C-alpha cells in the first residue's frame, strides 16, 4: 500500500515539477497552483508511463530498472526546477514583482461553495461506483487493465502477450503502462490503482477546465464550466464505472488547446507554453488512436492558422517549440506502433471493393449524420445543455474582435471540426455493422471533445465588466 | 428582457441543472441494485478463486483454462465468466503444460483428469483445481 501511494506520488511530483518549470509565472497564485496541480498530475502519469515503457524496452522489465529510471528522471527534474526557481526569483526581485492572492467577491464565493459541494457529491458517487464495479467495464478488462497486468507481471513472453492482448492490441499504452507501473511497484494488481488513476484523471479534467476558463476569462465562468462538466453524468460514468481512456484523452485535448489559446492571448512570448502543449498533444496520441488524429489536426491547423494570421516565420517557430515537447513521446509512440502494435482492425479488415461500396452507399452518409445530430442533442441525457449554452452565448454576446482571439477560437473550432470529420469518416468506412459501431462508441468519442467544447463556448463569450474587474 | 438579466437567468439555469444532475446521478448509483448484474458480485470471488492455483504455478509456465460447458449456464453468464478468467489469468493464460479448472457445477475432477489426459495436482475446492498435462503437446 505504501509503495503504491509512493509510486503514484512520484508520478504526480514529476508532472507538477514539469508543469511548474514550463508554465510562465503569472498572478494570481491560486490560478497558477490550480493549473499546476490539475495539469501536472496527469502529465506526470503520462510521462511516467513513457519512462516505464522505455525502461521496459531498453532495460530488463524489473522493479530494479524501474526504480533506477524513476530516480534518474526525478533527480534531473528536481535539479532543473531548483535552477529555474532560483533564476525566476532573482528576476522577480529585480522587477519588483509580488505574488498576490485573488480575493473572491461575494457572488463567486457562494458559487465556489456550491461547486465544492457538487464535487464532494461527485467524489462520493465515484467511490460508490468504484465499490460496485471495482474492475471497470468490459473495455477496462479487455484492453486497458489487461495490458497493465502484462506489464506489471513480466513474463518472458511479454512482447507476444502485448501483441495479442485482448481486443484492440494496437491501442497505445498510456493508461495500461501508468497502471502497470504502479502495480509493479506495489507487487500486486490491486483494483485500487486503476480506480485512483481514473479518479485523478476525471477530476483533474474538471479542475483544468475551471483553471482554463479562469485564465482566459474569470473565476466565475470557470466555476460554471466546471459545474457543467461535473454535471454531465456520462463523464463520471466513463471514468468511474467503465474505466475507459476517453476521459484521459479529453483531458489531453483540453490541456493542449488551453495552452495554445493561453499563448495566443498572452502578450508575453512563452516557449514553455508551446513545449507543454506539444507534450500534451503527444500524450493524447499515446493515450488512444483518436489522439493521433488530434495530433495531426493540431500540427496542420496551427501551422496554417498561425501562418495566415502572423506569417510563416511565427508558424515555423511555433512548430519548433511544439515539436520540442512532442518529440520524446512521439518517439515512444512510433516505436510502439512500428515494433509492437499490430495494424488497427479498422484498417487491416478493409477491402478495396467493400470500402468502395460503403463510400458509395449514400443512405449511409445520412444515417451517420442523423446519429451524430441525435447524440449531440441527447448526449448523456443532458437535455438542456446544448440549448442553454446556445442561449448563454446569445445573451452574453460573442467577441472575436482581435486577431489573437480569432486565432485562438479558429484553432479550437478547427480541431473540433477535424476530429468530428475524422470520426465521421471512420464510421463511413468501418467494416463493422454500422448500427453496432455507432451504438457502442459515438457517445464516448463525443466525450473526447466535450470539455474542449465547453472551453470554446467560454472562450468566445463577451467579457463581463464585473468579471474583468475581478479576474486576472 | 435585458441582455444582462437573460444572461444571469441562463447562468442560474445551468448551475441548477448541473447540481440536480450530480445529485440525481448520486441517488441513482446509491440505490442501484447490482445483485443481478452478471459479474459484478463475482469479481472479488474470482480473484480469490484463482489465487491458490497461480501461486503453485512454476515461474515462466503458462496455464490453460477449463470450465463448465456453455450449456450449463445461460450464454451471458458463460461469456462473463470466460472474460473474467481471461483477465485474471493474464499474463499466465496460454497454451501450456498446466491447466486450471474453474467449474461452477459439481464436477468429478478425477473423471475430468481422465477424460482430458491430465494429472490432478491439487484440488482447491469449489471446482478450482490445478492439473498437469500427461504428455507435452
Coordinates of C-alpha atoms in Angstrom, one line a residue:
Chain A
X1 CA 0.0 0.0 0.0
X2 CA 2.8 2.4 1.0
X3 CA 4.8 1.6 -2.2
X4 CA 1.6 2.0 -4.3
X5 CA 0.9 5.5 -2.9
X6 CA 4.6 6.4 -3.1
X7 CA 4.9 5.4 -6.8
X8 CA 1.7 7.3 -7.6
X9 CA 3.0 10.4 -5.7
X10 CA 6.3 10.2 -7.7
X11 CA 4.4 10.4 -11.0
X12 CA 2.4 13.4 -9.7
X13 CA 5.5 15.1 -8.4
X14 CA 7.2 14.6 -11.8
X15 CA 4.3 16.2 -13.7
X16 CA 3.9 19.0 -11.2
X17 CA 7.6 20.0 -11.5
X18 CA 7.5 19.7 -15.2
X19 CA 4.5 22.0 -15.5
X20 CA 5.9 24.5 -13.0
X21 CA 9.1 24.6 -15.0
X22 CA 7.3 25.2 -18.3
X23 CA 4.4 27.4 -17.3
X24 CA 5.0 31.1 -17.1
X25 CA 4.8 32.6 -13.6
X26 CA 1.6 34.6 -13.5
X27 CA -0.8 36.1 -11.0
X28 CA -2.9 35.0 -9.3
X29 CA -1.2 32.4 -7.3
X30 CA -4.4 30.3 -6.9
X31 CA -4.7 30.0 -10.6
X32 CA -1.1 29.1 -11.0
X33 CA -1.5 26.3 -8.4
X34 CA -4.7 25.0 -9.9
X35 CA -3.1 24.8 -13.4
X36 CA 0.0 23.2 -12.0
X37 CA -1.8 20.6 -10.0
X38 CA -4.6 19.7 -12.4
X39 CA -2.3 19.6 -15.5
X40 CA 0.8 18.3 -13.7
X41 CA -0.8 15.3 -12.1
X42 CA -2.0 13.8 -15.4
X43 CA 1.0 14.9 -17.4
X44 CA 3.1 13.2 -14.7
X45 CA 1.1 10.0 -15.2
X46 CA 1.7 10.2 -19.0
X47 CA 5.4 10.9 -18.7
X48 CA 5.9 8.2 -16.1
X49 CA 4.1 5.7 -18.4
X50 CA 6.5 6.7 -21.3
X51 CA 9.5 6.2 -18.9
X52 CA 8.2 2.9 -17.8
X53 CA 7.8 1.7 -21.4
X54 CA 11.3 2.9 -22.3
X55 CA 12.7 1.2 -19.2
X56 CA 10.8 -2.0 -20.3
X57 CA 12.4 -1.9 -23.8
X58 CA 15.9 -0.8 -23.0
X59 CA 16.5 -2.5 -19.7
X60 CA 15.0 -5.7 -18.3
X61 CA 11.4 -5.5 -17.2
X62 CA 12.1 -5.4 -13.4
X63 CA 11.4 -3.3 -10.4
X64 CA 15.1 -2.5 -10.1
X65 CA 15.2 -1.0 -13.6
X66 CA 12.0 0.9 -12.9
X67 CA 13.4 2.4 -9.6
X68 CA 16.6 3.4 -11.4
X69 CA 14.8 5.1 -14.2
X70 CA 12.4 6.9 -11.9
X71 CA 15.2 8.1 -9.7
X72 CA 17.2 9.4 -12.6
X73 CA 14.3 11.3 -14.2
X74 CA 13.2 12.8 -10.8
X75 CA 16.7 14.0 -9.8
X76 CA 17.1 15.6 -13.2
X77 CA 13.8 17.4 -13.0
X78 CA 14.3 18.5 -9.4
X79 CA 17.7 19.9 -10.3
X80 CA 16.2 21.8 -13.3
X81 CA 13.4 23.0 -11.2
X82 CA 15.7 24.4 -8.5
X83 CA 17.8 26.1 -11.1
X84 CA 14.8 27.7 -12.8
X85 CA 13.2 28.7 -9.5
X86 CA 16.4 30.5 -8.4
X87 CA 16.6 32.3 -11.7
X88 CA 12.9 33.3 -11.6
X89 CA 13.2 34.6 -8.0
X90 CA 16.1 36.8 -9.0
X91 CA 14.2 38.2 -12.0
X92 CA 11.1 38.8 -9.9
X93 CA 13.1 40.7 -7.2
X94 CA 14.8 42.8 -9.8
X95 CA 11.4 43.6 -11.4
X96 CA 9.8 44.3 -8.1
X97 CA 7.0 41.7 -8.6
X98 CA 5.0 40.3 -5.8
X99 CA 2.5 37.5 -6.0
X100 CA -1.0 38.4 -4.9
X101 CA -3.8 36.1 -3.9
X102 CA -7.1 36.6 -5.7
X103 CA -9.9 37.8 -3.4
X104 CA -13.2 36.3 -4.3
X105 CA -16.2 38.6 -4.5
X106 CA -19.3 37.5 -2.5
X107 CA -21.0 36.1 -5.5
X108 CA -18.1 33.9 -6.6
X109 CA -17.6 32.8 -3.0
X110 CA -21.1 31.4 -2.9
X111 CA -20.7 29.8 -6.3
X112 CA -17.4 28.3 -5.2
X113 CA -19.1 26.7 -2.2
X114 CA -21.8 25.2 -4.3
X115 CA -19.2 23.9 -6.7
X116 CA -17.2 22.4 -3.8
X117 CA -20.3 20.7 -2.6
X118 CA -21.0 19.4 -6.0
X119 CA -17.5 18.0 -6.2
X120 CA -18.0 16.3 -2.9
X121 CA -21.1 14.6 -4.1
X122 CA -19.4 13.6 -7.4
X123 CA -16.4 12.2 -5.3
X124 CA -18.9 10.2 -3.3
X125 CA -20.6 8.9 -6.5
X126 CA -17.3 7.9 -7.9
X127 CA -16.4 6.0 -4.8
X128 CA -19.8 4.3 -4.8
X129 CA -19.5 3.3 -8.4
X130 CA -15.9 2.0 -7.8
X131 CA -17.1 -0.1 -4.9
X132 CA -19.8 -1.6 -7.1
X133 CA -17.7 -2.2 -10.1
X134 CA -14.0 -2.2 -9.0
X135 CA -12.7 -3.8 -12.2
X136 CA -14.4 -1.4 -14.5
X137 CA -16.3 -2.3 -17.7
X138 CA -15.5 -4.7 -20.5
X139 CA -13.0 -2.4 -22.2
X140 CA -11.1 -1.9 -18.9
X141 CA -10.7 -5.7 -18.6
X142 CA -10.3 -6.4 -22.3
X143 CA -7.9 -3.5 -23.2
X144 CA -6.5 -1.1 -20.6
X145 CA -6.1 -3.0 -17.3
X146 CA -5.3 -6.2 -19.3
X147 CA -2.1 -4.6 -20.7
X148 CA -1.4 -3.2 -17.3
X149 CA -1.3 -6.8 -16.0
X150 CA 1.0 -7.9 -18.8
X151 CA 3.4 -5.1 -18.0
X152 CA 3.2 -5.4 -14.2
X153 CA 3.7 -9.2 -14.0
X154 CA 6.5 -9.5 -16.5
X155 CA 6.9 -12.9 -18.2
X156 CA 9.5 -13.8 -20.9
X157 CA 6.6 -13.8 -23.3
X158 CA 5.6 -10.1 -22.5
X159 CA 6.1 -8.9 -26.1
X160 CA 3.9 -11.5 -27.7
X161 CA 1.4 -11.2 -24.8
X162 CA 1.2 -7.5 -25.5
X163 CA 0.8 -8.1 -29.3
X164 CA -2.1 -10.4 -28.7
X165 CA -3.6 -8.7 -25.6
X166 CA -7.4 -8.7 -25.6
X167 CA -9.1 -6.7 -28.3
X168 CA -7.5 -3.6 -29.9
X169 CA -3.9 -4.5 -29.1
X170 CA -2.9 -1.7 -31.4
X171 CA -4.1 1.0 -28.9
X172 CA -1.3 3.0 -27.3
X173 CA -0.2 2.3 -23.8
X174 CA -0.5 5.5 -21.7
X175 CA -3.2 4.1 -19.4
X176 CA -2.0 0.5 -19.3
X177 CA 1.6 1.5 -18.6
X178 CA 0.5 4.0 -15.9
X179 CA -1.5 1.4 -14.1
X180 CA 1.1 -1.4 -14.7
X181 CA 3.9 0.8 -13.3
X182 CA 2.2 1.4 -10.0
X183 CA 1.2 -2.3 -9.8
X184 CA 4.9 -3.3 -10.4
X185 CA 5.9 -1.0 -7.5
X186 CA 3.2 -2.4 -5.3
X187 CA 3.9 -6.0 -6.2
X188 CA 0.2 -6.7 -6.6
X189 CA -2.6 -5.9 -9.1
X190 CA -4.9 -4.1 -6.7
X191 CA -8.1 -2.6 -8.1
X192 CA -7.4 0.5 -6.0
X193 CA -4.7 1.6 -8.6
X194 CA -6.9 1.9 -11.7
X195 CA -9.7 3.4 -9.5
X196 CA -7.3 6.1 -8.1
X197 CA -5.8 6.8 -11.5
X198 CA -9.3 7.3 -13.1
X199 CA -10.3 9.4 -10.1
X200 CA -7.3 11.7 -10.7
X201 CA -7.9 11.9 -14.4
X202 CA -11.6 12.6 -14.1
X203 CA -11.4 15.3 -11.5
X204 CA -8.2 16.9 -12.9
X205 CA -10.1 17.4 -16.2
X206 CA -12.8 19.3 -14.3
X207 CA -10.3 21.4 -12.4
X208 CA -8.2 22.0 -15.6
X209 CA -11.4 23.3 -17.3
X210 CA -12.0 25.7 -14.3
X211 CA -8.4 26.9 -14.5
X212 CA -8.5 27.3 -18.3
X213 CA -11.7 29.4 -18.3
X214 CA -10.4 31.3 -15.2
X215 CA -7.2 32.1 -17.1
X216 CA -8.8 33.3 -20.2
X217 CA -11.9 34.9 -18.7
X218 CA -12.5 34.9 -14.9
X219 CA -13.2 32.6 -12.0
X220 CA -17.0 32.7 -12.1
X221 CA -17.4 31.4 -15.7
X222 CA -14.6 29.0 -14.8
X223 CA -16.6 27.5 -12.0
X224 CA -19.8 27.4 -14.1
X225 CA -17.9 25.5 -16.8
X226 CA -16.6 23.1 -14.2
X227 CA -20.1 22.6 -12.8
X228 CA -21.5 21.7 -16.2
X229 CA -18.7 19.2 -16.7
X230 CA -19.3 17.5 -13.3
X231 CA -23.0 17.7 -14.0
X232 CA -22.6 15.5 -17.1
X233 CA -23.3 12.1 -15.7
X234 CA -21.8 10.3 -18.7
X235 CA -18.5 11.9 -17.9
X236 CA -18.4 10.4 -14.4
X237 CA -19.7 7.1 -15.7
X238 CA -16.9 6.8 -18.3
X239 CA -14.2 7.5 -15.8
X240 CA -15.5 5.6 -12.7
X241 CA -17.7 2.7 -13.9
X242 CA -16.2 1.9 -17.3
X243 CA -12.6 2.9 -16.5
X244 CA -12.2 3.9 -20.2
X245 CA -9.5 6.0 -21.7
X246 CA -11.9 8.6 -23.2
X247 CA -11.8 11.0 -20.2
X248 CA -8.0 10.8 -20.3
X249 CA -8.0 11.7 -24.0
X250 CA -10.4 14.6 -23.4
X251 CA -8.0 15.8 -20.7
X252 CA -5.0 16.0 -23.1
X253 CA -7.1 17.5 -25.8
X254 CA -8.3 20.2 -23.5
X255 CA -4.8 20.8 -22.0
X256 CA -3.2 21.2 -25.4
X257 CA -5.7 23.6 -26.7
X258 CA -5.8 25.6 -23.5
X259 CA -2.1 26.1 -23.6
X260 CA -2.2 27.2 -27.2
X261 CA -5.0 29.6 -26.5
X262 CA -3.1 30.9 -23.5
X263 CA -0.1 31.5 -25.7
X264 CA -2.3 33.2 -28.4
X265 CA -3.9 35.6 -25.9
X266 CA -0.8 36.3 -23.9
X267 CA 1.3 39.4 -24.5
X268 CA 4.5 37.7 -23.4
X269 CA 6.1 35.2 -25.7
X270 CA 6.3 31.8 -24.0
X271 CA 8.1 28.9 -25.5
X272 CA 7.3 27.0 -22.3
X273 CA 3.6 27.0 -23.1
X274 CA 4.2 25.7 -26.6
X275 CA 6.6 23.0 -25.3
X276 CA 4.0 21.9 -22.7
X277 CA 1.2 21.9 -25.4
X278 CA 3.4 19.7 -27.6
X279 CA 3.9 17.3 -24.7
X280 CA 0.2 17.1 -24.0
X281 CA -0.6 16.6 -27.7
X282 CA 1.9 13.7 -27.7
X283 CA 0.3 12.2 -24.6
X284 CA -3.1 12.4 -26.3
X285 CA -1.7 10.3 -29.1
X286 CA -0.1 8.0 -26.5
X287 CA -3.5 7.5 -24.9
X288 CA -5.7 6.4 -27.8
X289 CA -5.6 6.1 -31.6
X290 CA -8.0 9.0 -31.8
X291 CA -5.3 11.1 -30.2
X292 CA -3.1 10.6 -33.3
X293 CA -5.8 12.2 -35.4
X294 CA -5.9 15.1 -32.8
X295 CA -2.1 15.4 -33.0
X296 CA -2.2 15.6 -36.8
X297 CA -5.0 18.1 -36.6
X298 CA -3.1 20.3 -34.2
X299 CA 0.0 20.4 -36.3
X300 CA -1.8 21.2 -39.6
X301 CA -4.4 23.6 -38.2
X302 CA -2.0 25.5 -36.0
X303 CA 0.6 25.8 -38.8
X304 CA -2.0 27.1 -41.3
X305 CA -3.7 29.5 -38.9
X306 CA -0.5 31.0 -37.4
X307 CA 1.0 31.4 -40.9
X308 CA -2.3 33.1 -42.0
X309 CA -2.6 35.5 -39.1
X310 CA 1.1 36.1 -38.2
X311 CA 3.2 34.9 -41.0
X312 CA 5.3 31.8 -41.9
X313 CA 8.2 32.7 -39.6
X314 CA 6.0 32.6 -36.5
X315 CA 4.3 29.4 -37.7
X316 CA 7.7 27.7 -38.1
X317 CA 8.8 28.9 -34.7
X318 CA 5.6 27.6 -33.1
X319 CA 6.2 24.2 -34.7
X320 CA 9.7 24.1 -33.4
X321 CA 8.6 24.5 -29.8
X322 CA 5.6 22.2 -30.1
X323 CA 8.0 19.6 -31.6
X324 CA 10.3 20.0 -28.6
X325 CA 7.7 18.9 -26.2
X326 CA 6.2 16.3 -28.6
X327 CA 9.4 14.6 -29.8
X328 CA 10.1 12.3 -26.8
X329 CA 6.5 11.0 -26.6
X330 CA 6.3 10.7 -30.4
X331 CA 9.5 8.6 -30.5
X332 CA 8.0 6.2 -27.9
X333 CA 4.7 6.1 -29.8
X334 CA 6.4 5.4 -33.1
X335 CA 8.4 2.6 -31.6
X336 CA 5.3 1.0 -30.1
X337 CA 3.3 1.4 -33.4
X338 CA 6.0 0.0 -35.6
X339 CA 7.6 -2.7 -33.4
X340 CA 4.8 -3.9 -31.2
X341 CA 1.3 -3.0 -32.2
X342 CA -0.5 -4.9 -34.9
X343 CA -2.3 -2.9 -37.6
X344 CA -5.6 -1.5 -36.4
X345 CA -8.6 -3.8 -37.2
X346 CA -10.3 -0.8 -38.7
X347 CA -7.6 -0.6 -41.3
X348 CA -6.5 -4.3 -41.6
X349 CA -10.0 -5.5 -42.3
X350 CA -10.6 -3.0 -45.1
X351 CA -11.0 -4.5 -48.6
X352 CA -10.9 -2.2 -51.6
X353 CA -14.2 -3.2 -53.2
X354 CA -16.1 -3.4 -49.8
X355 CA -14.8 0.1 -48.8
X356 CA -15.8 1.5 -52.2
X357 CA -19.3 0.1 -51.9
X358 CA -19.6 1.7 -48.4
X359 CA -18.3 5.0 -49.7
X360 CA -20.9 5.0 -52.5
X361 CA -23.7 4.0 -50.2
X362 CA -25.3 7.4 -49.8
X363 CA -28.0 6.5 -47.3
X364 CA -25.1 5.5 -45.0
X365 CA -23.9 9.2 -45.0
X366 CA -27.4 10.3 -43.8
X367 CA -27.6 7.5 -41.2
X368 CA -24.3 8.6 -39.7
X369 CA -25.2 12.3 -39.8
X370 CA -28.5 11.6 -38.2
X371 CA -26.8 9.6 -35.4
X372 CA -24.3 12.4 -34.8
X373 CA -27.1 15.0 -34.5
X374 CA -29.3 12.8 -32.3
X375 CA -26.4 12.0 -30.0
X376 CA -25.2 15.6 -29.8
X377 CA -28.6 16.8 -28.7
X378 CA -29.3 13.9 -26.3
X379 CA -25.7 13.1 -25.2
X380 CA -25.9 11.5 -21.8
X381 CA -29.4 12.7 -21.4
X382 CA -28.1 16.2 -20.8
X383 CA -31.2 17.6 -22.5
X384 CA -30.8 21.3 -21.8
X385 CA -27.0 21.8 -22.2
X386 CA -26.8 22.4 -25.9
X387 CA -29.8 24.8 -25.9
X388 CA -28.8 26.6 -22.6
X389 CA -25.2 27.1 -23.9
X390 CA -26.6 28.5 -27.1
X391 CA -28.8 30.9 -25.1
X392 CA -25.8 31.7 -22.9
X393 CA -23.8 32.8 -25.9
X394 CA -26.8 34.7 -27.3
X395 CA -27.2 36.7 -24.1
X396 CA -23.5 37.3 -23.4
X397 CA -22.6 38.1 -27.0
X398 CA -19.7 36.8 -29.0
X399 CA -16.3 38.6 -29.0
X400 CA -14.0 37.8 -31.9
X401 CA -12.7 41.3 -32.4
X402 CA -8.9 40.9 -32.2
X403 CA -6.7 38.8 -34.4
X404 CA -5.4 36.9 -31.3
X405 CA -8.9 35.9 -30.3
X406 CA -9.7 34.9 -33.9
X407 CA -6.6 32.7 -34.0
X408 CA -7.5 31.2 -30.6
X409 CA -11.1 30.4 -31.5
X410 CA -10.5 29.1 -35.0
X411 CA -7.8 26.8 -33.6
X412 CA -10.2 25.3 -31.1
X413 CA -13.1 25.2 -33.6
X414 CA -10.8 23.8 -36.3
X415 CA -9.8 20.9 -34.0
X416 CA -13.4 20.1 -33.1
X417 CA -14.4 20.1 -36.8
X418 CA -11.4 18.0 -37.8
X419 CA -12.0 15.4 -35.1
X420 CA -15.7 15.2 -35.9
X421 CA -14.9 14.8 -39.6
X422 CA -12.3 12.1 -38.8
X423 CA -14.8 10.2 -36.7
X424 CA -17.5 10.6 -39.4
X425 CA -15.1 9.1 -42.0
X426 CA -14.2 6.1 -39.7
X427 CA -17.9 5.3 -39.4
X428 CA -18.3 5.7 -43.1
X429 CA -15.7 3.1 -43.9
X430 CA -16.0 0.8 -40.9
X431 CA -16.2 -2.9 -41.7
X432 CA -18.3 -3.4 -38.5
X433 CA -22.0 -3.3 -38.5
X434 CA -22.7 0.5 -38.6
X435 CA -25.5 0.5 -36.1
X436 CA -23.4 -1.6 -33.6
X437 CA -20.3 0.6 -34.1
X438 CA -22.3 3.8 -33.6
X439 CA -24.2 2.5 -30.6
X440 CA -21.1 1.3 -28.8
X441 CA -18.8 4.3 -29.5
X442 CA -20.4 7.5 -30.6
X443 CA -21.2 8.9 -27.1
X444 CA -17.7 8.1 -25.9
X445 CA -16.0 9.8 -28.8
X446 CA -18.1 12.9 -28.4
X447 CA -16.9 12.9 -24.8
X448 CA -13.3 13.5 -26.2
X449 CA -14.5 16.9 -27.3
X450 CA -17.0 17.8 -24.6
X451 CA -14.6 19.6 -22.2
X452 CA -13.0 21.4 -25.2
X453 CA -16.4 22.5 -26.5
X454 CA -17.2 24.0 -23.1
X455 CA -13.9 25.8 -23.2
X456 CA -14.7 27.1 -26.7
X457 CA -18.1 28.5 -25.5
X458 CA -16.5 30.4 -22.7
X459 CA -13.6 31.5 -24.9
X460 CA -15.8 33.4 -27.4
X461 CA -18.3 34.8 -24.9
X462 CA -18.0 38.6 -24.4
X463 CA -16.2 39.6 -21.2
X464 CA -18.5 40.6 -18.4
X465 CA -17.5 44.0 -16.9
X466 CA -17.8 42.5 -13.4
X467 CA -15.6 39.5 -14.4
X468 CA -13.0 41.9 -15.8
X469 CA -12.7 43.8 -12.5
X470 CA -12.2 40.6 -10.5
X471 CA -10.4 38.4 -13.0
X472 CA -6.7 38.0 -13.5
Chain B
X1 CA -35.7 41.2 -21.1
X2 CA -32.4 42.9 -20.8
X3 CA -29.4 41.0 -22.1
X4 CA -27.7 41.0 -18.6
X5 CA -30.9 39.7 -17.0
X6 CA -31.2 37.0 -19.6
X7 CA -27.5 36.0 -19.0
X8 CA -28.0 35.8 -15.3
X9 CA -31.1 33.6 -15.7
X10 CA -29.3 31.3 -18.1
X11 CA -26.3 31.1 -15.7
X12 CA -28.7 30.1 -12.9
X13 CA -30.4 27.6 -15.0
X14 CA -27.1 26.0 -16.0
X15 CA -25.9 25.9 -12.3
X16 CA -29.2 24.4 -11.0
X17 CA -29.3 21.8 -13.8
X18 CA -25.7 20.8 -13.1
X19 CA -26.4 20.5 -9.4
X20 CA -29.5 18.4 -10.0
X21 CA -27.7 16.2 -12.5
X22 CA -25.0 15.4 -10.0
X23 CA -27.5 14.8 -7.2
X24 CA -29.7 12.6 -9.3
X25 CA -26.8 10.5 -10.5
X26 CA -25.6 10.0 -6.9
X27 CA -29.1 8.8 -5.9
X28 CA -29.3 6.6 -8.9
X29 CA -26.0 4.9 -8.1
X30 CA -26.7 4.8 -4.4
X31 CA -29.9 2.9 -4.9
X32 CA -28.8 0.7 -7.8
X33 CA -29.1 -3.0 -7.3
X34 CA -26.1 -4.8 -8.7
X35 CA -27.0 -8.1 -7.2
X36 CA -28.4 -9.5 -10.5
X37 CA -25.8 -7.8 -12.8
X38 CA -23.7 -10.6 -14.1
X39 CA -20.1 -10.4 -13.0
X40 CA -20.2 -7.5 -10.5
X41 CA -20.6 -9.6 -7.4
X42 CA -18.4 -12.4 -8.7
X43 CA -15.4 -10.2 -9.1
X44 CA -13.7 -10.5 -5.7
X45 CA -14.5 -14.2 -5.5
X46 CA -12.9 -14.8 -8.9
X47 CA -9.6 -13.2 -7.9
X48 CA -9.6 -15.3 -4.7
X49 CA -10.5 -18.5 -6.6
X50 CA -7.6 -18.3 -9.0
X51 CA -5.0 -17.2 -6.4
X52 CA -4.1 -20.5 -4.9
X53 CA -3.6 -22.2 -8.3
X54 CA -1.5 -19.3 -9.7
X55 CA 0.8 -19.4 -6.6
X56 CA 1.6 -23.1 -7.3
X57 CA 2.4 -22.5 -10.9
X58 CA 6.2 -22.8 -11.5
X59 CA 7.8 -19.5 -12.8
X60 CA 7.6 -18.9 -16.5
X61 CA 4.9 -21.5 -17.0
X62 CA 1.6 -20.8 -18.9
X63 CA -1.8 -22.1 -17.9
X64 CA -4.8 -23.3 -19.8
X65 CA -8.4 -22.8 -18.6
X66 CA -11.1 -25.4 -18.2
X67 CA -14.7 -24.5 -17.2
X68 CA -18.2 -25.8 -17.4
X69 CA -19.5 -26.4 -21.0
X70 CA -21.5 -23.4 -22.4
X71 CA -24.8 -25.2 -21.9
X72 CA -24.6 -25.2 -18.1
X73 CA -25.3 -21.5 -17.7
X74 CA -27.0 -19.0 -19.9
X75 CA -24.9 -17.5 -22.6
X76 CA -24.3 -14.1 -20.9
X77 CA -23.1 -15.6 -17.6
X78 CA -20.8 -18.1 -19.5
X79 CA -19.3 -15.2 -21.6
X80 CA -18.9 -13.1 -18.4
X81 CA -17.0 -15.9 -16.6
X82 CA -14.7 -16.5 -19.6
X83 CA -14.0 -12.8 -19.7
X84 CA -13.1 -12.8 -16.0
X85 CA -10.9 -15.8 -16.3
X86 CA -9.0 -14.4 -19.3
X87 CA -8.5 -11.1 -17.4
X88 CA -7.5 -12.5 -14.1
X89 CA -5.2 -15.3 -15.5
X90 CA -3.3 -12.8 -17.7
X91 CA -0.4 -13.0 -18.4
X92 CA -0.3 -16.7 -17.5
X93 CA -3.1 -17.8 -19.7
X94 CA -1.9 -19.5 -22.9
X95 CA -1.3 -23.0 -24.3
X96 CA 0.9 -24.7 -21.7
X97 CA 1.6 -27.8 -19.6
X98 CA -0.7 -26.7 -16.8
X99 CA -4.4 -26.4 -16.7
X100 CA -6.6 -24.6 -14.2
X101 CA -10.2 -25.8 -13.8
X102 CA -13.0 -23.3 -12.8
X103 CA -16.2 -25.4 -12.5
X104 CA -19.3 -23.9 -11.0
X105 CA -21.3 -27.0 -11.0
X106 CA -20.4 -30.2 -9.1
X107 CA -17.8 -32.0 -11.2
X108 CA -15.8 -35.2 -10.7
X109 CA -12.3 -33.8 -11.0
X110 CA -10.7 -37.3 -11.3
X111 CA -13.0 -38.1 -14.1
X112 CA -12.2 -34.8 -15.8
X113 CA -8.5 -35.6 -15.5
X114 CA -9.0 -39.0 -17.0
X115 CA -11.1 -37.6 -19.9
X116 CA -8.7 -34.8 -20.7
X117 CA -5.4 -36.7 -20.2
X118 CA -4.4 -34.7 -17.2
X119 CA -2.9 -35.3 -13.8
X120 CA -4.7 -33.7 -10.9
X121 CA -2.0 -31.8 -8.9
X122 CA -4.3 -30.2 -6.3
X123 CA -8.0 -29.7 -5.7
X124 CA -8.6 -26.2 -4.1
X125 CA -12.3 -26.9 -3.7
X126 CA -15.3 -25.2 -5.2
X127 CA -14.4 -26.6 -8.7
X128 CA -11.0 -25.0 -8.8
X129 CA -8.0 -27.3 -9.3
X130 CA -4.6 -27.4 -10.9
X131 CA -3.7 -30.1 -13.4
X132 CA -0.7 -31.0 -15.4
X133 CA -0.8 -32.5 -18.9
X134 CA 0.3 -36.1 -19.1
X135 CA 2.3 -35.6 -22.3
X136 CA 3.7 -32.4 -23.8
X137 CA 1.8 -31.2 -26.9

